[in-house]
Amino acid sequence: MTYRAPVKDMLFCMEHLAGLERVAQLPGFEEAGLDTAQAVLSECAKLNEDVIAPLNRDGDQNPSAWKDGHVATTPGFKAAFRQFVEGGWQGLQHPAEFGGQGLPKTIGAACIEMVNGANLSFALCPLLTDGAIEALLTAGSPEQQSVYLPKMIDGSWTGTMNLTEPQAGSDLAAVRTRAEPQPDGTYRIFGTKIFITFGEHDMADNIVHLVLARVAGAPEGVKGISLFIVPKYLVNGDGSLGARNDVHCVSIEHKLGIKASPTAVMQYGDAGGAVGMLIGEENRGLEYMFIMMNAARYAVGMQGVALAERAYQQAVQYARDRVQSRPADGSLPGAGPILHHPDVRRMLMTMRAYTEGCRAMALVAASAYDAAHAHPDAEVRRDNQAFYEFMVPLVKGFSTEMSIDVASLGVQVHGGMGFIEETGAAQYYRDAKILTIYEGTTAIQANDLVGRKTVRDGGKVARSIAAQIERTEADLASQGGAAAAAVRMRLEAARRAFLDVVDFVVAEARTRPGAAYAGSVPYLMLAGNLMAGWQMARALLVAEDRRARGEEPAFMAAKVATARFYADHILSKAPGVRDSIVDGSIGVTDMALEAF
Amino acid sequence: MTYRAPVKDMLFCMEHLAGLERVAQLPGFEEAGLDTAQAVLSECAKLNEDVIAPLNRDGDQNPSAWKDGHVATTPGFKAAFRQFVEGGWQGLQHPAEFGGQGLPKTIGAACIEMVNGANLSFALCPLLTDGAIEALLTAGSPEQQSVYLPKMIDGSWTGTMNLTEPQAGSDLAAVRTRAEPQPDGTYRIFGTKIFITFGEHDMADNIVHLVLARVAGAPEGVKGISLFIVPKYLVNGDGSLGARNDVHCVSIEHKLGIKASPTAVMQYGDAGGAVGMLIGEENRGLEYMFIMMNAARYAVGMQGVALAERAYQQAVQYARDRVQSRPADGSLPGAGPILHHPDVRRMLMTMRAYTEGCRAMALVAASAYDAAHAHPDAEVRRDNQAFYEFMVPLVKGFSTEMSIDVASLGVQVHGGMGFIEETGAAQYYRDAKILTIYEGTTAIQANDLVGRKTVRDGGKVARSIAAQIERTEADLASQGGAAAAAVRMRLEAARRAFLDVVDFVVAEARTRPGAAYAGSVPYLMLAGNLMAGWQMARALLVAEDRRARGEEPAFMAAKVATARFYADHILSKAPGVRDSIVDGSIGVTDMALEAF
């Protein structure tokens, strides 16, 4: 099964929903118009379809393997990574002064979808490196930047993110890894980190670990955590590689999915201490790590979109090829491809609608990121930043939760064959389950949505987005067609449900926080559903308009059908979720703990 | 992690919802009252908890293995199966005249849940044997019954169900395996069958394959299929085992889950033809196979309940043990067991509510089965049969679909540890995915629900059940408590949604079958949700009453909380699903096939 990058839909989203031409008016992005996007996406598609995608199944069958502290990646990964970095893909969104291409996130995000669609395990290595680059760009000293960034951007070295410890999990307050200051200004690092993605591998010359640790005497909790660079090989003054640092991979995990991506247990300082360089100031590590984590959270959301796209493509192919039974609705005189079966179509439409909706949501968020960083007007920057920050937990949480359902439907379309590993559909089902967990579980995203993104500003940003959605409803009403009318009805109901929940959450957070947080994940799901559905509604307006003008009628007709399906089958869940949140907190909090 | 059979909840359902005392008034079931149920369940729990459950993870790590036509099951399985059959568990629901215990399904179903909760892969062997026994009881000749049934009921021999062929999948009209009549009245069978559960193994002396095949000259399609007994070893006149039959296991599948259960490719007749004995009459094979399949469908629904229960138990244990982070709602001063985290409680309540609701639904259906078979009054038998038949696709379809969500939540509760195979939560997530596929996919169950169970009688049975639900709503209103009021509101909304859908399906099935079938699976999910939610509402009434009388207040309070949670968080989905079905068929059918 090959993977075809969904270039056409990506360009549609960029042009018509994310406003790429406006992005290309931002200072520094003047070259990043539609032509550039087209050229970049088509190059990116070629590499991913031809080189990286075919290794996806190999990676599952022949995962990364640990031996004596070394990790051998799946055969073919190393060479493919060479091609990836030689094509400049690691540096796509990073500054030209360090060798990057300086493209906007609006384009970069689509490329990230592609490499993840091609091969989720493979893509994790550049994904984590991107995050480490971001952190160094923001908080690294000029010297650190000049030593590490060019090599990371050109792909000679990769990066990792070391947060989790066995006793701490997601609770960074419980981090115990310690850093001892040395007379030369460096630190010695001691401790164990787990769940370190690509913590050890053979695809690059060096691995730059960014490590959270506690300096002796630091305050308790998250306010006493500092961030350190701990390279696998120390770097000499001339930039060449020096001594092996005292950091070692002691094992890798046996996992449900993403088996080609080595998940390492890293041991720091067993032989005297790993040499670490402080990033920024002591005790501000969490703040810097969040830079990295926010980039990674968005990217994990894109992984959800990417995986869903791939599962969809494989299911469609199977449904075209597999001939079986007369359809239940009698639409064929005898047996035919199962694509004719009504429920197979419903499943495929569900997969497609979720995927397109979440892609559109993510690309719209990406263009807000670009405006937030590059727009000359501070107020515009601030508004876009607020919008982007509201969207990140939705992109991460909703797109990954939906990817599990989509992958499960993908297996289901295959029937019994889906349960046989060689078919390949089961791999997506296994791989998908990590996406709702790493870089912060869905519950952690939802806490962020409730606390920092909704309660903190009293629901202001949430309501301002709802006001924008209301304008889309008015546009749908003016459009006048049956599909637009159907979508408008569902969009309005979902928006009202969302506003009720925002009011509820804001009101309850202080007086009855248990009630507000009992509905946090349902709120995230409702909000993500609404935002993706809103983009599908906007897409419908564009598509109806283009179709009326005879432009790409087949593509536009499919977009209209998908938007309508989204509204009737996915957005229609929103009012019920509102009821669960607003009326249902007692059901969550009433159970005695000992009765579970 | 041990498995604890949920005996208390089972007995609660039997006594208060399924009316076990009424079952015990049926002729033949006079001994099967609550005391018997208690004794049987407690014995059954002991075996499953102590012997069978501990082998579950072994089976996943050390699956059944094929070599030279033989299949070695996981070490320990053979001895455990001996204990299982020696305890009389294979014969629990089968007639005493062939060595069974003749207990009602109301009790038997709970025992089936237990063995599946203990070990889904292991349980498949008796599950399929049960089906083969049913088919022989109904359609076998007295001689066939006397040769095969005692040995199958005492567990010396096991049974299989051979339907699927590579080209045919679920489409039995496409079966090509052929049967050639012989002068001695037997047949020679030639063909290949796939996906044969426990088609070969080492736990019994003989394997009795029931095989669908086509006699030369038979009518095309499903009306030309006959059913044959094809034993692995032929049986001599004195009942001893004779020659090896010409049926061989040529391979087993490498699967996503239920790895300990060998899924065999069976080759018939490579060396001259496998000897087969016709069951009943030629060309009535499908009818007989449906006896087997209906028993198996109900049992697979129970597998969903069982798996969900086990996933829940493991998740609760983890949530009690794992200390991490201060809860988002500030309910603890610092880090505590994650059971205190609001979203963990929401997840656990979701798992629990689905599980209890589906268990109650299945046990109520089982008591209807018992009445349908044993009640002296023909009209009562007929009504109960109609009720049971309506419930089977819901028990199968809804309970298995929910089990995937529950298993996924189970992994989620574990966070990153859930994705590590050694934790065990991931196995349930992998195992669960087969349940919505085998014995008829959810779509096949939904076609049955729409066609045979709803449209054929113009919605009569569906509406009569809705009328019963309305009476429960009245009881909830009379009860007067806050929980009852909350549940009543959701139950009424879900019932009305259900009735709208029944009307829609009945009206559209003839004129626009595409529209009716586009909503078939959503209809099944809505109906299953309603039926399980109805039982939870009935459970709430009982629990409030008992609680008021001071009987088992902790258990009853938990039941009330769970019922309320079910209503607010699960039943509340029903109106949205109604909208998808009634308004959303265009979204399913409008997409051009080439646009997928």
mmCIF file of N, CA and C in Angstrom, chain B residues 510-572:
data_model
loop_
_atom_site.group_PDB
_atom_site.id
_atom_site.type_symbol
_atom_site.label_atom_id
_atom_site.label_comp_id
_atom_site.label_asym_id
_atom_site.label_seq_id
_atom_site.Cartn_x
_atom_site.Cartn_y
_atom_site.Cartn_z
ATOM 1 N N ARG B 510 -38.307 0.869 2.074
ATOM 2 C CA ARG B 510 -38.784 0.435 0.763
ATOM 3 C C ARG B 510 -38.509 1.465 -0.318
ATOM 4 N N THR B 511 -38.760 2.728 0.025
ATOM 5 C CA THR B 511 -38.631 3.756 -1.014
ATOM 6 C C THR B 511 -37.198 4.231 -1.207
ATOM 7 N N ARG B 512 -36.466 4.409 -0.112
ATOM 8 C CA ARG B 512 -35.085 4.877 -0.225
ATOM 9 C C ARG B 512 -34.197 4.002 0.657
ATOM 10 N N PRO B 513 -33.990 2.759 0.243
ATOM 11 C CA PRO B 513 -33.202 1.857 1.102
ATOM 12 C C PRO B 513 -31.797 2.387 1.381
ATOM 13 N N GLY B 514 -31.256 3.146 0.448
ATOM 14 C CA GLY B 514 -29.925 3.719 0.680
ATOM 15 C C GLY B 514 -29.923 4.599 1.928
ATOM 16 N N ALA B 515 -31.007 5.362 2.104
ATOM 17 C CA ALA B 515 -31.093 6.240 3.267
ATOM 18 C C ALA B 515 -31.260 5.425 4.549
ATOM 19 N N ALA B 516 -32.095 4.385 4.491
ATOM 20 C CA ALA B 516 -32.318 3.568 5.683
ATOM 21 C C ALA B 516 -31.032 2.861 6.110
ATOM 22 N N TYR B 517 -30.318 2.304 5.133
ATOM 23 C CA TYR B 517 -29.121 1.543 5.489
ATOM 24 C C TYR B 517 -27.914 2.438 5.786
ATOM 25 N N ALA B 518 -27.930 3.665 5.281
ATOM 26 C CA ALA B 518 -26.844 4.605 5.611
ATOM 27 C C ALA B 518 -26.807 4.852 7.112
ATOM 28 N N GLY B 519 -27.968 4.725 7.751
ATOM 29 C CA GLY B 519 -28.029 4.955 9.199
ATOM 30 C C GLY B 519 -28.093 3.683 10.007
ATOM 31 N N SER B 520 -27.781 2.545 9.405
ATOM 32 C CA SER B 520 -28.018 1.281 10.110
ATOM 33 C C SER B 520 -27.143 1.123 11.354
ATOM 34 N N VAL B 521 -25.860 1.395 11.231
ATOM 35 C CA VAL B 521 -24.987 1.246 12.406
ATOM 36 C C VAL B 521 -25.291 2.322 13.451
ATOM 37 N N PRO B 522 -25.466 3.589 13.048
ATOM 38 C CA PRO B 522 -25.902 4.558 14.071
ATOM 39 C C PRO B 522 -27.208 4.131 14.766
ATOM 40 N N TYR B 523 -28.140 3.544 14.017
ATOM 41 C CA TYR B 523 -29.378 3.039 14.632
ATOM 42 C C TYR B 523 -29.061 1.952 15.651
ATOM 43 N N LEU B 524 -28.206 1.038 15.275
ATOM 44 C CA LEU B 524 -27.817 -0.010 16.230
ATOM 45 C C LEU B 524 -27.194 0.609 17.477
ATOM 46 N N MET B 525 -26.331 1.594 17.286
ATOM 47 C CA MET B 525 -25.667 2.198 18.449
ATOM 48 C C MET B 525 -26.681 2.944 19.326
ATOM 49 N N LEU B 526 -27.618 3.611 18.696
ATOM 50 C CA LEU B 526 -28.648 4.316 19.463
ATOM 51 C C LEU B 526 -29.515 3.308 20.228
ATOM 52 N N ALA B 527 -29.924 2.263 19.539
ATOM 53 C CA ALA B 527 -30.807 1.272 20.169
ATOM 54 C C ALA B 527 -30.085 0.549 21.302
ATOM 55 N N GLY B 528 -28.836 0.169 21.077
ATOM 56 C CA GLY B 528 -28.064 -0.506 22.123
ATOM 57 C C GLY B 528 -27.873 0.403 23.329
ATOM 58 N N ASN B 529 -27.537 1.643 23.043
ATOM 59 C CA ASN B 529 -27.372 2.637 24.104
ATOM 60 C C ASN B 529 -28.662 2.755 24.928
ATOM 61 N N LEU B 530 -29.779 2.856 24.225
ATOM 62 C CA LEU B 530 -31.067 2.989 24.921
ATOM 63 C C LEU B 530 -31.379 1.758 25.771
ATOM 64 N N MET B 531 -31.172 0.573 25.203
ATOM 65 C CA MET B 531 -31.533 -0.646 25.941
ATOM 66 C C MET B 531 -30.649 -0.815 27.179
ATOM 67 N N ALA B 532 -29.378 -0.536 27.033
ATOM 68 C CA ALA B 532 -28.487 -0.628 28.196
ATOM 69 C C ALA B 532 -28.831 0.468 29.206
ATOM 70 N N GLY B 533 -29.123 1.657 28.689
ATOM 71 C CA GLY B 533 -29.482 2.771 29.578
ATOM 72 C C GLY B 533 -30.797 2.523 30.302
ATOM 73 N N TRP B 534 -31.702 1.890 29.621
ATOM 74 C CA TRP B 534 -32.977 1.504 30.250
ATOM 75 C C TRP B 534 -32.726 0.568 31.425
ATOM 76 N N GLN B 535 -31.866 -0.404 31.220
ATOM 77 C CA GLN B 535 -31.578 -1.343 32.316
ATOM 78 C C GLN B 535 -30.894 -0.632 33.466
ATOM 79 N N MET B 536 -30.040 0.333 33.150
ATOM 80 C CA MET B 536 -29.411 1.105 34.224
ATOM 81 C C MET B 536 -30.463 1.920 34.977
ATOM 82 N N ALA B 537 -31.454 2.407 34.247
ATOM 83 C CA ALA B 537 -32.535 3.151 34.906
ATOM 84 C C ALA B 537 -33.325 2.227 35.824
ATOM 85 N N ARG B 538 -33.614 1.024 35.356
ATOM 86 C CA ARG B 538 -34.309 0.058 36.209
ATOM 87 C C ARG B 538 -33.445 -0.283 37.428
ATOM 88 N N ALA B 539 -32.141 -0.397 37.180
ATOM 89 C CA ALA B 539 -31.227 -0.708 38.278
ATOM 90 C C ALA B 539 -31.245 0.406 39.318
ATOM 91 N N LEU B 540 -31.329 1.633 38.845
ATOM 92 C CA LEU B 540 -31.377 2.774 39.766
ATOM 93 C C LEU B 540 -32.605 2.686 40.662
ATOM 94 N N LEU B 541 -33.738 2.324 40.080
ATOM 95 C CA LEU B 541 -34.966 2.219 40.884
ATOM 96 C C LEU B 541 -34.810 1.178 41.987
ATOM 97 N N VAL B 542 -34.258 0.048 41.626
ATOM 98 C CA VAL B 542 -34.032 -0.993 42.618
ATOM 99 C C VAL B 542 -33.062 -0.495 43.693
ATOM 100 N N ALA B 543 -31.993 0.128 43.231
ATOM 101 C CA ALA B 543 -30.934 0.539 44.165
ATOM 102 C C ALA B 543 -31.427 1.616 45.121
ATOM 103 N N GLU B 544 -32.214 2.548 44.610
ATOM 104 C CA GLU B 544 -32.755 3.594 45.496
ATOM 105 C C GLU B 544 -33.653 2.968 46.566
ATOM 106 N N ASP B 545 -34.429 2.006 46.121
ATOM 107 C CA ASP B 545 -35.338 1.331 47.035
ATOM 108 C C ASP B 545 -34.570 0.574 48.122
ATOM 109 N N ARG B 546 -33.571 -0.174 47.698
ATOM 110 C CA ARG B 546 -32.778 -0.961 48.666
ATOM 111 C C ARG B 546 -31.992 -0.043 49.597
ATOM 112 N N ARG B 547 -31.432 0.993 49.000
ATOM 113 C CA ARG B 547 -30.654 1.931 49.786
ATOM 114 C C ARG B 547 -31.533 2.547 50.880
ATOM 115 N N ALA B 548 -32.771 2.895 50.476
ATOM 116 C CA ALA B 548 -33.684 3.501 51.457
ATOM 117 C C ALA B 548 -33.958 2.540 52.606
ATOM 118 N N ARG B 549 -33.886 1.237 52.278
ATOM 119 C CA ARG B 549 -34.126 0.247 53.331
ATOM 120 C C ARG B 549 -32.844 -0.163 54.045
ATOM 121 N N GLY B 550 -31.764 0.511 53.702
ATOM 122 C CA GLY B 550 -30.502 0.231 54.384
ATOM 123 C C GLY B 550 -29.807 -1.045 53.933
ATOM 124 N N GLU B 551 -30.211 -1.575 52.783
ATOM 125 C CA GLU B 551 -29.565 -2.806 52.305
ATOM 126 C C GLU B 551 -28.344 -2.470 51.457
ATOM 127 N N GLU B 552 -27.209 -2.997 51.832
ATOM 128 C CA GLU B 552 -25.965 -2.792 51.087
ATOM 129 C C GLU B 552 -25.845 -1.367 50.566
ATOM 130 N N PRO B 553 -25.810 -0.411 51.462
ATOM 131 C CA PRO B 553 -25.871 0.983 51.012
ATOM 132 C C PRO B 553 -24.720 1.388 50.088
ATOM 133 N N ALA B 554 -23.525 0.854 50.309
ATOM 134 C CA ALA B 554 -22.399 1.277 49.471
ATOM 135 C C ALA B 554 -22.593 0.779 48.036
ATOM 136 N N PHE B 555 -22.960 -0.483 47.908
ATOM 137 C CA PHE B 555 -23.183 -1.047 46.576
ATOM 138 C C PHE B 555 -24.313 -0.294 45.875
ATOM 139 N N MET B 556 -25.387 -0.042 46.614
ATOM 140 C CA MET B 556 -26.552 0.600 45.998
ATOM 141 C C MET B 556 -26.252 2.057 45.623
ATOM 142 N N ALA B 557 -25.487 2.733 46.469
ATOM 143 C CA ALA B 557 -25.121 4.116 46.140
ATOM 144 C C ALA B 557 -24.269 4.154 44.877
ATOM 145 N N ALA B 558 -23.364 3.184 44.747
ATOM 146 C CA ALA B 558 -22.520 3.139 43.545
ATOM 147 C C ALA B 558 -23.369 2.869 42.309
ATOM 148 N N LYS B 559 -24.373 2.033 42.464
ATOM 149 C CA LYS B 559 -25.246 1.723 41.330
ATOM 150 C C LYS B 559 -26.015 2.983 40.910
ATOM 151 N N VAL B 560 -26.505 3.720 41.891
ATOM 152 C CA VAL B 560 -27.221 4.963 41.568
ATOM 153 C C VAL B 560 -26.291 5.933 40.833
ATOM 154 N N ALA B 561 -25.083 6.090 41.354
ATOM 155 C CA ALA B 561 -24.135 7.023 40.720
ATOM 156 C C ALA B 561 -23.807 6.579 39.296
ATOM 157 N N THR B 562 -23.660 5.265 39.126
ATOM 158 C CA THR B 562 -23.299 4.765 37.803
ATOM 159 C C THR B 562 -24.453 4.939 36.821
ATOM 160 N N ALA B 563 -25.660 4.704 37.313
ATOM 161 C CA ALA B 563 -26.831 4.880 36.444
ATOM 162 C C ALA B 563 -26.977 6.338 36.015
ATOM 163 N N ARG B 564 -26.740 7.209 36.969
ATOM 164 C CA ARG B 564 -26.844 8.634 36.646
ATOM 165 C C ARG B 564 -25.759 9.038 35.653
ATOM 166 N N PHE B 565 -24.564 8.534 35.880
ATOM 167 C CA PHE B 565 -23.479 8.824 34.939
ATOM 168 C C PHE B 565 -23.843 8.316 33.548
ATOM 169 N N TYR B 566 -24.351 7.099 33.504
ATOM 170 C CA TYR B 566 -24.737 6.530 32.208
ATOM 171 C C TYR B 566 -25.710 7.463 31.496
ATOM 172 N N ALA B 567 -26.699 7.921 32.216
ATOM 173 C CA ALA B 567 -27.729 8.763 31.596
ATOM 174 C C ALA B 567 -27.132 10.064 31.070
ATOM 175 N N ASP B 568 -26.341 10.720 31.909
ATOM 176 C CA ASP B 568 -25.848 12.046 31.532
ATOM 177 C C ASP B 568 -24.720 11.997 30.503
ATOM 178 N N HIS B 569 -23.974 10.915 30.501
ATOM 179 C CA HIS B 569 -22.794 10.897 29.644
ATOM 180 C C HIS B 569 -22.913 9.951 28.457
ATOM 181 N N ILE B 570 -23.812 9.011 28.496
ATOM 182 C CA ILE B 570 -23.910 8.040 27.399
ATOM 183 C C ILE B 570 -25.284 8.134 26.736
ATOM 184 N N LEU B 571 -26.333 8.005 27.522
ATOM 185 C CA LEU B 571 -27.681 8.174 26.940
ATOM 186 C C LEU B 571 -27.825 9.532 26.262
ATOM 187 N N SER B 572 -27.127 10.519 26.782
ATOM 188 C CA SER B 572 -27.236 11.877 26.235
ATOM 189 C C SER B 572 -26.746 11.978 24.801
#
